[in-house]
Amino acid sequence: MTSSAELFATAQKLMPGGVNSPVRAFGSVGGVPPFMVGAKGPYLHDADGNDYVDLVCSWGPALLGHAHPAIQDAVHAAVDRGLSFGASTPDEGKLAQLVMDRFGGVERMRMVSTGTEATMTAVRLARGYTGRDLIVKFAGCYHGHLDGLLAAAGSGLATLSLPGSAGVTAATAAETLVLPYNDPEAITAAFARHGDKIAAVITESAPCNMGVVTPEAGFNKFLSETTTAHGSLLILDEVLTGFRASDAGYWGLTGRTEGWVPDLYTFGKVIGGGLPAAALGGRAEVMDYLAPLGPVYQAGTLSGNPVAMAAGIAQLSHATDEVYAHIDEKSLALQGALADALTAAGVDYSIQVAGNLFSVAFGTSEHGVHNYAQAQGQEAYRYAPFFHQMLDSGVYLPPSVFEAWFISSAHDDAAMNKIFDALPGAARAAASAVPSA
Ligand SMILES: *Cc1c(COP(=O)(O)O)cnc(C)c1O
């Protein structure tokens, strides 16, 4: 069998950086990324014959663990019926209904293939509906790689220390106002100045792409009230948190009890069950501005692809209360073990939490992390040795400190114990890390 090292060397000749998505290249942690050849339950298997407990879960989609039998069966059955028809299919409505049953205020849906497409469409729709140009986003929030939202966009860029992206025109950047997160005064000030020009505020329902940052109590509600008061829209990006932080994403932990809904939601990751599916949804009056009913154009050759719909339906049908209870419980246990190990090793840290999603931030115990500036100010250099010690012990963490840790319902005691056993050594590696010159 070809080793990861050989595969990576070859890949670097074939693809920029050897990868098809930047964070996979291990840029911030260094070393050779293991090339994966299979996955089952909580485990990944690499080309060198190593097994890892997976705390990335495909960056979210593997809510039920890898190769869950119900999803595999649904996909096999869908494949047997044909791969893509270029016409409407019954399953698109079924998946839409499953989403509407969970999230308040979703009266219409449109299926797309990636989270980026979902947010791109939501932004265009907000502009088309309001007749306004400006979009407000928060520093450190990631909404996919559409030009207008790449300013201060968190993990991938933070990992590479890029402020934004080359190739984005000044005119495009000027149509996005970037505000500090968790700062209601900055929002009030922006609306006081530009209120009648702001088409929408887009926010991660809980930011997970600058590491996890907890929205302060009432923050999302405040965004909902402020946008409504000014005739602009709130786009709640649930691409990462949706169907994961709770049955109804992070909105399920906030809006559902606080009594508000956004104008538009974006979904991705979990909704596709591991295949490329994503969606936007929201108020009928806004959504019906999309073609063919309305003037805002949007389309997709593979949108609502039958195999992806089958995977998504199977995933959401099996994402029961028990699944969320299991993930919540394992998440708490892991946060506790991580805290114990870091404390014992004398490492200064905070654990940032949003529901069952969390991440570690080094050197931040005094204030925690409430915004992008604080996320970037942490002792990020402690993460690479921590990460590699975990990897050597058979635990696959996100290869960047600016990412959330993902647990699945397949993470059983054996898998959790393997993580717990690895933590003390990794904590000691973090303790002895020195900043690079
Ligand atoms: C991953 C992510 C996206 C982009 O989704 P892709 O499917 O990678 O295009 C958008 N928003 C958030 C919050 C995400 O985490």
CSV table of C-alpha atoms and ligand atoms in Angstrom, one decimal:
chain,number,residue,atom,x,y,z
A,1,MET,CA,0.0,0.0,0.0
A,2,THR,CA,1.2,3.5,-0.8
A,3,SER,CA,2.0,5.5,2.3
A,4,SER,CA,0.6,8.9,3.2
A,5,ALA,CA,4.0,10.5,2.7
A,6,GLU,CA,4.2,9.2,-0.9
A,7,LEU,CA,0.6,10.1,-1.6
A,8,PHE,CA,1.2,13.7,-0.2
A,9,ALA,CA,4.3,14.1,-2.3
A,10,THR,CA,2.4,13.1,-5.4
A,11,ALA,CA,-0.6,15.2,-4.5
A,12,GLN,CA,1.5,18.3,-4.2
A,13,LYS,CA,2.5,17.9,-7.9
A,14,LEU,CA,-1.1,17.5,-8.9
A,15,MET,CA,-3.0,20.0,-6.7
A,16,PRO,CA,-2.1,23.3,-5.1
A,17,GLY,CA,-0.7,22.4,-1.7
A,18,GLY,CA,-1.7,18.8,-2.4
A,19,VAL,CA,-5.2,19.4,-1.3
A,20,ASN,CA,-8.7,20.4,-2.4
A,21,SER,CA,-9.5,22.4,0.7
A,22,PRO,CA,-6.7,24.3,2.4
A,23,VAL,CA,-6.9,23.2,6.1
A,24,ARG,CA,-6.4,19.6,5.1
A,25,ALA,CA,-2.7,20.5,4.2
A,26,PHE,CA,-1.8,20.7,7.9
A,27,GLY,CA,-0.3,24.2,7.2
A,28,SER,CA,-0.5,25.4,10.8
A,29,VAL,CA,0.4,22.2,12.6
A,30,GLY,CA,3.1,20.9,10.1
A,31,GLY,CA,3.9,17.4,9.1
A,32,VAL,CA,2.4,15.0,6.6
A,33,PRO,CA,-1.4,14.8,6.6
A,34,PRO,CA,-2.5,11.2,6.8
A,35,PHE,CA,-4.4,10.1,3.7
A,36,MET,CA,-7.6,8.4,4.6
A,37,VAL,CA,-8.8,5.2,2.9
A,38,GLY,CA,-11.9,4.4,5.0
A,39,ALA,CA,-13.9,5.3,8.0
A,40,LYS,CA,-16.4,3.5,10.3
A,41,GLY,CA,-18.2,4.7,13.3
A,42,PRO,CA,-15.9,7.0,15.3
A,43,TYR,CA,-12.8,5.8,13.5
A,44,LEU,CA,-10.8,6.9,10.5
A,45,HIS,CA,-8.4,4.5,8.8
A,46,ASP,CA,-5.3,5.9,6.9
A,47,ALA,CA,-3.2,4.6,4.1
A,48,ASP,CA,-0.5,3.4,6.4
A,49,GLY,CA,-2.8,1.1,8.4
A,50,ASN,CA,-3.3,3.5,11.4
A,51,ASP,CA,-6.7,4.0,13.1
A,52,TYR,CA,-7.7,7.3,14.6
A,53,VAL,CA,-10.6,8.3,16.8
A,54,ASP,CA,-12.1,11.1,14.7
A,55,LEU,CA,-12.9,14.4,16.3
A,56,VAL,CA,-13.4,16.2,12.9
A,57,CYS,CA,-16.3,14.1,11.7
A,58,SER,CA,-15.8,15.4,8.1
A,59,TRP,CA,-16.1,18.9,9.7
A,60,GLY,CA,-19.6,18.1,10.9
A,61,PRO,CA,-21.5,15.9,8.5
A,62,ALA,CA,-20.7,12.6,10.3
A,63,LEU,CA,-23.2,13.3,13.1
A,64,LEU,CA,-24.1,9.6,13.4
A,65,GLY,CA,-20.5,8.5,12.9
A,66,HIS,CA,-19.0,7.2,9.7
A,67,ALA,CA,-20.7,4.8,7.4
A,68,HIS,CA,-23.9,4.6,9.5
A,69,PRO,CA,-25.8,1.6,8.2
A,70,ALA,CA,-29.1,3.5,7.7
A,71,ILE,CA,-27.3,6.1,5.5
A,72,GLN,CA,-25.3,3.6,3.6
A,73,ASP,CA,-28.5,1.6,2.8
A,74,ALA,CA,-30.4,4.7,1.8
A,75,VAL,CA,-27.6,5.8,-0.5
A,76,HIS,CA,-27.2,2.3,-2.0
A,77,ALA,CA,-30.9,2.2,-2.7
A,78,ALA,CA,-30.9,5.7,-4.3
A,79,VAL,CA,-27.9,4.8,-6.5
A,80,ASP,CA,-29.8,1.8,-7.8
A,81,ARG,CA,-32.6,4.1,-8.9
A,82,GLY,CA,-30.3,6.3,-10.8
A,83,LEU,CA,-27.8,9.1,-10.0
A,84,SER,CA,-29.3,12.3,-11.3
A,85,PHE,CA,-32.4,13.1,-13.3
A,86,GLY,CA,-32.3,16.8,-14.0
A,87,ALA,CA,-35.9,17.0,-12.9
A,88,SER,CA,-37.8,17.2,-9.6
A,89,THR,CA,-37.9,14.1,-7.4
A,90,PRO,CA,-40.1,13.2,-4.4
A,91,ASP,CA,-37.2,13.2,-1.9
A,92,GLU,CA,-36.5,17.0,-2.2
A,93,GLY,CA,-39.8,17.8,-0.6
A,94,LYS,CA,-39.3,15.1,2.1
A,95,LEU,CA,-36.0,16.6,3.1
A,96,ALA,CA,-37.4,20.1,3.1
A,97,GLN,CA,-40.3,18.9,5.3
A,98,LEU,CA,-37.8,17.4,7.8
A,99,VAL,CA,-36.0,20.7,8.1
A,100,MET,CA,-39.3,22.7,8.5
A,101,ASP,CA,-40.3,20.4,11.3
A,102,ARG,CA,-37.2,21.4,13.3
A,103,PHE,CA,-36.5,25.0,12.6
A,104,GLY,CA,-39.1,27.7,13.3
A,105,GLY,CA,-39.9,30.2,10.5
A,106,VAL,CA,-38.8,28.0,7.6
A,107,GLU,CA,-41.8,28.3,5.2
A,108,ARG,CA,-39.9,27.6,1.9
A,109,MET,CA,-36.6,25.9,1.2
A,110,ARG,CA,-34.2,25.7,-1.7
A,111,MET,CA,-31.7,22.9,-2.0
A,112,VAL,CA,-28.2,23.6,-3.2
A,113,SER,CA,-24.9,21.6,-3.1
A,114,THR,CA,-22.6,23.5,-0.7
A,115,GLY,CA,-22.8,25.8,2.2
A,116,THR,CA,-21.1,28.5,0.1
A,117,GLU,CA,-23.8,28.3,-2.4
A,118,ALA,CA,-26.4,28.6,0.3
A,119,THR,CA,-24.9,31.8,1.8
A,120,MET,CA,-24.2,33.3,-1.6
A,121,THR,CA,-27.8,32.8,-2.6
A,122,ALA,CA,-29.1,34.1,0.7
A,123,VAL,CA,-27.0,37.3,0.3
A,124,ARG,CA,-28.2,37.8,-3.3
A,125,LEU,CA,-31.8,37.2,-2.2
A,126,ALA,CA,-31.5,39.7,0.7
A,127,ARG,CA,-30.2,42.3,-1.7
A,128,GLY,CA,-32.9,41.5,-4.3
A,129,TYR,CA,-35.7,41.6,-1.7
A,130,THR,CA,-34.6,44.8,0.1
A,131,GLY,CA,-33.2,46.6,-2.9
A,132,ARG,CA,-30.2,47.5,-0.7
A,133,ASP,CA,-26.5,46.7,-1.2
A,134,LEU,CA,-24.7,46.5,2.1
A,135,ILE,CA,-24.1,43.3,4.0
A,136,VAL,CA,-22.9,43.2,7.7
A,137,LYS,CA,-20.8,40.3,8.8
A,138,PHE,CA,-18.7,39.7,11.9
A,139,ALA,CA,-15.0,39.4,12.1
A,140,GLY,CA,-14.0,35.8,12.5
A,141,CYS,CA,-17.3,34.4,11.1
A,142,TYR,CA,-16.9,32.1,8.1
A,143,HIS,CA,-19.7,31.8,5.6
A,144,GLY,CA,-18.0,29.9,2.8
A,145,HIS,CA,-15.7,31.3,0.2
A,146,LEU,CA,-17.9,33.7,-1.7
A,147,ASP,CA,-16.0,36.9,-2.5
A,148,GLY,CA,-18.1,39.3,-0.5
A,149,LEU,CA,-17.8,37.5,2.8
A,150,LEU,CA,-14.1,36.6,2.8
A,151,ALA,CA,-13.1,39.6,4.8
A,152,ALA,CA,-11.9,38.5,8.3
A,153,ALA,CA,-13.4,35.1,7.7
A,154,GLY,CA,-11.9,33.0,10.4
A,155,SER,CA,-10.3,29.6,10.5
A,156,GLY,CA,-8.9,28.9,7.1
A,157,LEU,CA,-7.6,32.4,6.7
A,158,ALA,CA,-6.6,32.7,10.3
A,159,THR,CA,-4.7,29.5,10.0
A,160,LEU,CA,-2.8,30.9,7.1
A,161,SER,CA,-2.6,34.4,8.7
A,162,LEU,CA,-4.4,36.0,5.7
A,163,PRO,CA,-6.5,39.1,6.3
A,164,GLY,CA,-8.8,38.3,3.5
A,165,SER,CA,-8.3,36.9,0.0
A,166,ALA,CA,-6.5,38.1,-3.1
A,167,GLY,CA,-8.8,38.2,-6.1
A,168,VAL,CA,-11.6,40.0,-4.2
A,169,THR,CA,-12.2,43.4,-5.8
A,170,ALA,CA,-12.2,46.5,-3.7
A,171,ALA,CA,-15.7,47.2,-4.9
A,172,THR,CA,-16.9,43.9,-3.6
A,173,ALA,CA,-15.2,44.3,-0.3
A,174,ALA,CA,-16.7,47.8,0.1
A,175,GLU,CA,-20.2,46.3,0.1
A,176,THR,CA,-19.4,44.3,3.3
A,177,LEU,CA,-19.3,46.0,6.7
A,178,VAL,CA,-17.2,43.9,9.1
A,179,LEU,CA,-18.0,44.4,12.7
A,180,PRO,CA,-16.6,42.9,15.9
A,181,TYR,CA,-18.5,40.0,17.3
A,182,ASN,CA,-20.5,40.2,20.5
A,183,ASP,CA,-20.6,44.0,20.3
A,184,PRO,CA,-24.2,45.3,20.3
A,185,GLU,CA,-22.9,48.9,20.3
A,186,ALA,CA,-21.0,48.4,17.1
A,187,ILE,CA,-24.2,47.1,15.5
A,188,THR,CA,-26.3,50.0,16.8
A,189,ALA,CA,-23.7,52.5,15.4
A,190,ALA,CA,-23.5,50.8,12.0
A,191,PHE,CA,-27.3,50.9,11.7
A,192,ALA,CA,-27.4,54.5,12.8
A,193,ARG,CA,-25.1,55.4,10.0
A,194,HIS,CA,-26.1,53.0,7.2
A,195,GLY,CA,-29.4,51.6,8.4
A,196,ASP,CA,-31.3,52.3,5.2
A,197,LYS,CA,-28.6,50.7,3.0
A,198,ILE,CA,-28.1,47.5,4.9
A,199,ALA,CA,-29.7,44.5,3.1
A,200,ALA,CA,-28.8,41.9,5.8
A,201,VAL,CA,-26.8,41.0,8.7
A,202,ILE,CA,-25.3,37.5,8.3
A,203,THR,CA,-24.0,35.7,11.4
A,204,GLU,CA,-23.0,32.2,12.4
A,205,SER,CA,-25.7,31.1,14.7
A,206,ALA,CA,-22.8,30.4,17.1
A,207,PRO,CA,-19.3,31.1,15.6
A,208,CYS,CA,-17.3,27.9,15.2
A,209,ASN,CA,-14.7,29.0,12.6
A,210,MET,CA,-12.5,31.2,14.8
A,211,GLY,CA,-12.6,28.4,17.3
A,212,VAL,CA,-15.9,28.3,19.1
A,213,VAL,CA,-17.2,31.6,20.5
A,214,THR,CA,-20.3,31.7,22.6
A,215,PRO,CA,-22.8,34.4,21.5
A,216,GLU,CA,-23.5,36.4,24.6
A,217,ALA,CA,-27.0,35.9,26.0
A,218,GLY,CA,-29.6,37.7,23.8
A,219,PHE,CA,-27.0,38.6,21.1
A,220,ASN,CA,-28.8,36.8,18.2
A,221,LYS,CA,-32.1,38.1,19.4
A,222,PHE,CA,-30.8,41.6,19.4
A,223,LEU,CA,-29.6,41.1,15.8
A,224,SER,CA,-33.1,39.9,14.9
A,225,GLU,CA,-34.8,42.9,16.5
A,226,THR,CA,-32.3,45.4,15.0
A,227,THR,CA,-32.6,44.1,11.5
A,228,THR,CA,-36.4,44.0,11.7
A,229,ALA,CA,-36.5,47.6,13.0
A,230,HIS,CA,-34.5,48.8,10.0
A,231,GLY,CA,-36.2,46.8,7.3
A,232,SER,CA,-33.2,44.6,6.7
A,233,LEU,CA,-32.9,40.8,7.0
A,234,LEU,CA,-31.2,38.5,9.4
A,235,ILE,CA,-29.4,35.6,7.8
A,236,LEU,CA,-28.7,32.9,10.4
A,237,ASP,CA,-25.9,30.7,9.1
A,238,GLU,CA,-26.6,27.3,10.6
A,239,VAL,CA,-24.3,25.4,8.1
A,240,LEU,CA,-22.1,24.1,10.8
A,241,THR,CA,-24.4,24.3,13.9
A,242,GLY,CA,-27.6,23.1,12.2
A,243,PHE,CA,-28.8,19.7,13.3
A,244,ARG,CA,-25.7,19.4,15.5
A,245,ALA,CA,-25.8,21.9,18.4
A,246,SER,CA,-29.4,20.6,19.0
A,247,ASP,CA,-32.1,19.1,16.8
A,248,ALA,CA,-32.7,22.6,15.6
A,249,GLY,CA,-29.1,23.8,15.6
A,250,TYR,CA,-28.0,26.7,17.8
A,251,TRP,CA,-31.3,28.4,17.0
A,252,GLY,CA,-32.9,25.6,19.0
A,253,LEU,CA,-30.9,26.7,22.0
A,254,THR,CA,-31.7,30.4,21.5
A,255,GLY,CA,-34.5,31.6,19.2
A,256,ARG,CA,-36.8,28.7,19.9
A,257,THR,CA,-37.0,29.6,23.6
A,258,GLU,CA,-36.5,33.4,23.2
A,259,GLY,CA,-39.3,33.5,20.6
A,260,TRP,CA,-37.7,34.9,17.5
A,261,VAL,CA,-36.8,33.5,14.0
A,262,PRO,CA,-34.4,34.8,11.4
A,263,ASP,CA,-35.6,35.9,8.0
A,264,LEU,CA,-33.3,33.3,6.3
A,265,TYR,CA,-31.4,30.3,7.4
A,266,THR,CA,-28.5,28.6,5.7
A,267,PHE,CA,-27.9,24.9,6.2
A,268,GLY,CA,-25.1,22.5,5.1
A,269,LYS,CA,-22.8,19.8,6.5
A,270,VAL,CA,-25.1,17.6,8.6
A,271,ILE,CA,-28.0,18.1,6.2
A,272,GLY,CA,-26.3,16.1,3.4
A,273,GLY,CA,-25.4,13.1,5.5
A,274,GLY,CA,-21.9,13.1,4.1
A,275,LEU,CA,-22.9,13.9,0.5
A,276,PRO,CA,-22.9,17.4,-1.1
A,277,ALA,CA,-26.2,18.9,-0.1
A,278,ALA,CA,-27.0,22.3,1.5
A,279,ALA,CA,-30.0,24.6,1.6
A,280,LEU,CA,-31.4,27.9,2.4
A,281,GLY,CA,-34.8,28.5,3.9
A,282,GLY,CA,-37.0,31.1,5.5
A,283,ARG,CA,-40.0,33.4,5.2
A,284,ALA,CA,-42.1,32.6,2.2
A,285,GLU,CA,-42.4,36.3,1.3
A,286,VAL,CA,-38.6,36.5,1.0
A,287,MET,CA,-37.9,33.1,-0.5
A,288,ASP,CA,-40.5,33.6,-3.2
A,289,TYR,CA,-38.3,36.3,-4.6
A,290,LEU,CA,-36.2,33.5,-6.0
A,291,ALA,CA,-36.7,32.4,-9.6
A,292,PRO,CA,-38.9,31.1,-11.1
A,293,LEU,CA,-41.4,33.1,-8.9
A,294,GLY,CA,-39.3,36.1,-8.4
A,295,PRO,CA,-36.5,38.2,-9.9
A,296,VAL,CA,-33.5,36.8,-8.0
A,297,TYR,CA,-31.8,34.2,-10.1
A,298,GLN,CA,-30.4,30.9,-8.7
A,299,ALA,CA,-30.1,27.5,-10.2
A,300,GLY,CA,-28.0,24.3,-9.9
A,301,THR,CA,-27.5,21.3,-12.2
A,302,LEU,CA,-27.1,18.9,-9.2
A,303,SER,CA,-29.3,20.8,-6.7
A,304,GLY,CA,-31.5,18.4,-4.8
A,305,ASN,CA,-29.4,15.5,-6.2
A,306,PRO,CA,-31.4,12.3,-5.4
A,307,VAL,CA,-28.5,10.4,-3.8
A,308,ALA,CA,-27.6,13.4,-1.6
A,309,MET,CA,-31.3,13.8,-0.7
A,310,ALA,CA,-31.5,10.2,0.3
A,311,ALA,CA,-28.4,10.5,2.6
A,312,GLY,CA,-29.8,13.7,4.2
A,313,ILE,CA,-33.3,12.2,4.8
A,314,ALA,CA,-31.7,9.1,6.4
A,315,GLN,CA,-29.4,11.2,8.5
A,316,LEU,CA,-32.1,13.5,9.8
A,317,SER,CA,-34.5,10.6,10.4
A,318,HIS,CA,-32.0,9.0,12.7
A,319,ALA,CA,-30.9,12.2,14.4
A,320,THR,CA,-33.1,11.6,17.4
A,321,ASP,CA,-33.2,13.1,20.9
A,322,GLU,CA,-31.1,10.2,22.0
A,323,VAL,CA,-28.4,11.1,19.5
A,324,TYR,CA,-28.2,14.7,20.8
A,325,ALA,CA,-28.3,13.5,24.4
A,326,HIS,CA,-25.3,11.2,23.7
A,327,ILE,CA,-23.3,13.8,21.9
A,328,ASP,CA,-24.0,16.4,24.6
A,329,GLU,CA,-22.9,13.9,27.3
A,330,LYS,CA,-19.7,12.9,25.5
A,331,SER,CA,-18.9,16.5,24.8
A,332,LEU,CA,-19.1,17.4,28.5
A,333,ALA,CA,-17.0,14.5,29.5
A,334,LEU,CA,-14.4,15.4,26.9
A,335,GLN,CA,-14.4,19.1,28.0
A,336,GLY,CA,-13.8,17.9,31.6
A,337,ALA,CA,-11.0,15.5,30.6
A,338,LEU,CA,-9.3,18.2,28.5
A,339,ALA,CA,-9.6,20.8,31.3
A,340,ASP,CA,-8.1,18.3,33.8
A,341,ALA,CA,-5.2,17.4,31.6
A,342,LEU,CA,-4.3,21.0,30.8
A,343,THR,CA,-4.7,22.1,34.4
A,344,ALA,CA,-2.5,19.2,35.6
A,345,ALA,CA,0.2,20.2,33.0
A,346,GLY,CA,0.0,23.8,34.1
A,347,VAL,CA,-1.3,25.2,30.7
A,348,ASP,CA,-3.3,28.4,30.7
A,349,TYR,CA,-6.4,27.9,28.6
A,350,SER,CA,-10.1,28.4,28.2
A,351,ILE,CA,-12.6,26.0,26.7
A,352,GLN,CA,-15.0,27.8,24.5
A,353,VAL,CA,-18.5,26.2,24.3
A,354,ALA,CA,-21.6,26.5,22.1
A,355,GLY,CA,-23.9,23.7,23.0
A,356,ASN,CA,-22.0,20.5,22.3
A,357,LEU,CA,-19.5,22.3,20.1
A,358,PHE,CA,-16.3,23.4,21.8
A,359,SER,CA,-12.7,24.3,21.2
A,360,VAL,CA,-9.7,25.1,23.3
A,361,ALA,CA,-8.0,28.5,23.3
A,362,PHE,CA,-4.5,28.7,24.9
A,363,GLY,CA,-3.4,31.6,27.2
A,364,THR,CA,-6.9,33.0,27.4
A,365,SER,CA,-8.1,32.0,30.9
A,366,GLU,CA,-8.4,35.6,32.1
A,367,HIS,CA,-11.1,36.8,29.7
A,368,GLY,CA,-12.0,33.8,27.5
A,369,VAL,CA,-12.6,34.5,23.8
A,370,HIS,CA,-15.6,36.7,22.9
A,371,ASN,CA,-14.4,38.0,19.5
A,372,TYR,CA,-11.9,37.5,16.7
A,373,ALA,CA,-9.2,39.8,18.2
A,374,GLN,CA,-9.2,37.6,21.3
A,375,ALA,CA,-9.1,34.4,19.3
A,376,GLN,CA,-6.1,35.7,17.3
A,377,GLY,CA,-4.4,36.9,20.5
A,378,GLN,CA,-4.2,33.4,22.0
A,379,GLU,CA,-1.0,31.3,22.4
A,380,ALA,CA,-1.8,29.5,19.1
A,381,TYR,CA,1.8,28.0,19.0
A,382,ARG,CA,0.8,25.6,21.7
A,383,TYR,CA,-1.6,23.8,19.4
A,384,ALA,CA,0.8,22.1,17.0
A,385,PRO,CA,2.7,20.0,19.6
A,386,PHE,CA,-0.6,19.2,21.3
A,387,PHE,CA,-2.2,18.2,18.0
A,388,HIS,CA,0.7,16.0,17.0
A,389,GLN,CA,0.9,14.2,20.3
A,390,MET,CA,-2.8,13.4,20.0
A,391,LEU,CA,-2.3,12.2,16.4
A,392,ASP,CA,0.6,10.0,17.5
A,393,SER,CA,-1.7,8.5,20.2
A,394,GLY,CA,-4.4,7.8,17.5
A,395,VAL,CA,-6.7,10.8,17.9
A,396,TYR,CA,-7.5,12.9,14.9
A,397,LEU,CA,-8.2,16.5,16.0
A,398,PRO,CA,-8.9,19.4,13.6
A,399,PRO,CA,-5.5,20.5,12.3
A,400,SER,CA,-6.0,24.1,13.4
A,401,VAL,CA,-6.7,25.7,16.8
A,402,PHE,CA,-9.4,27.9,15.1
A,403,GLU,CA,-11.8,24.9,14.6
A,404,ALA,CA,-14.4,23.2,16.7
A,405,TRP,CA,-14.1,19.6,17.9
A,406,PHE,CA,-16.8,17.3,16.6
A,407,ILE,CA,-18.3,14.3,18.3
A,408,SER,CA,-20.7,11.8,16.8
A,409,SER,CA,-23.3,9.5,18.3
A,410,ALA,CA,-20.9,6.6,17.4
A,411,HIS,CA,-18.3,7.8,19.9
A,412,ASP,CA,-18.6,5.0,22.4
A,413,ASP,CA,-16.7,4.5,25.7
A,414,ALA,CA,-13.8,2.7,23.9
A,415,ALA,CA,-13.3,5.7,21.6
A,416,MET,CA,-13.7,8.2,24.4
A,417,ASN,CA,-11.2,6.3,26.6
A,418,LYS,CA,-8.7,6.4,23.8
A,419,ILE,CA,-9.0,10.2,23.7
A,420,PHE,CA,-8.9,10.5,27.5
A,421,ASP,CA,-5.7,8.4,27.6
A,422,ALA,CA,-4.0,10.6,25.0
A,423,LEU,CA,-4.8,13.9,26.6
A,424,PRO,CA,-2.2,14.1,29.5
A,425,GLY,CA,0.7,13.6,27.1
A,426,ALA,CA,-0.6,16.2,24.7
A,427,ALA,CA,-1.2,18.6,27.5
A,428,ARG,CA,2.4,18.3,28.6
A,429,ALA,CA,3.5,18.9,24.9
A,430,ALA,CA,1.4,22.1,24.9
A,431,ALA,CA,3.0,23.1,28.2
A,432,SER,CA,6.5,22.8,26.9
A,433,ALA,CA,5.8,24.6,23.6
A,434,VAL,CA,7.7,27.7,22.8
A,435,PRO,CA,6.7,30.5,20.4
A,436,SER,CA,8.5,30.2,17.1
A,437,ALA,CA,11.0,33.0,16.5
B,1,LIG,C1,-18.5,25.1,6.3
B,1,LIG,C2,-19.3,26.4,6.4
B,1,LIG,C3,-19.8,27.1,5.3
B,1,LIG,C4,-19.4,26.7,3.9
B,1,LIG,O1,-19.9,25.4,3.6
B,1,LIG,P1,-19.2,24.6,2.3
B,1,LIG,O2,-20.1,23.5,2.2
B,1,LIG,O3,-17.8,24.3,2.8
B,1,LIG,O4,-19.2,25.6,1.2
B,1,LIG,C5,-20.6,28.2,5.5
B,1,LIG,N1,-20.9,28.6,6.7
B,1,LIG,C6,-20.4,28.0,7.9
B,1,LIG,C7,-20.8,28.5,9.2
B,1,LIG,C8,-19.6,26.9,7.7
B,1,LIG,O5,-19.1,26.3,8.8
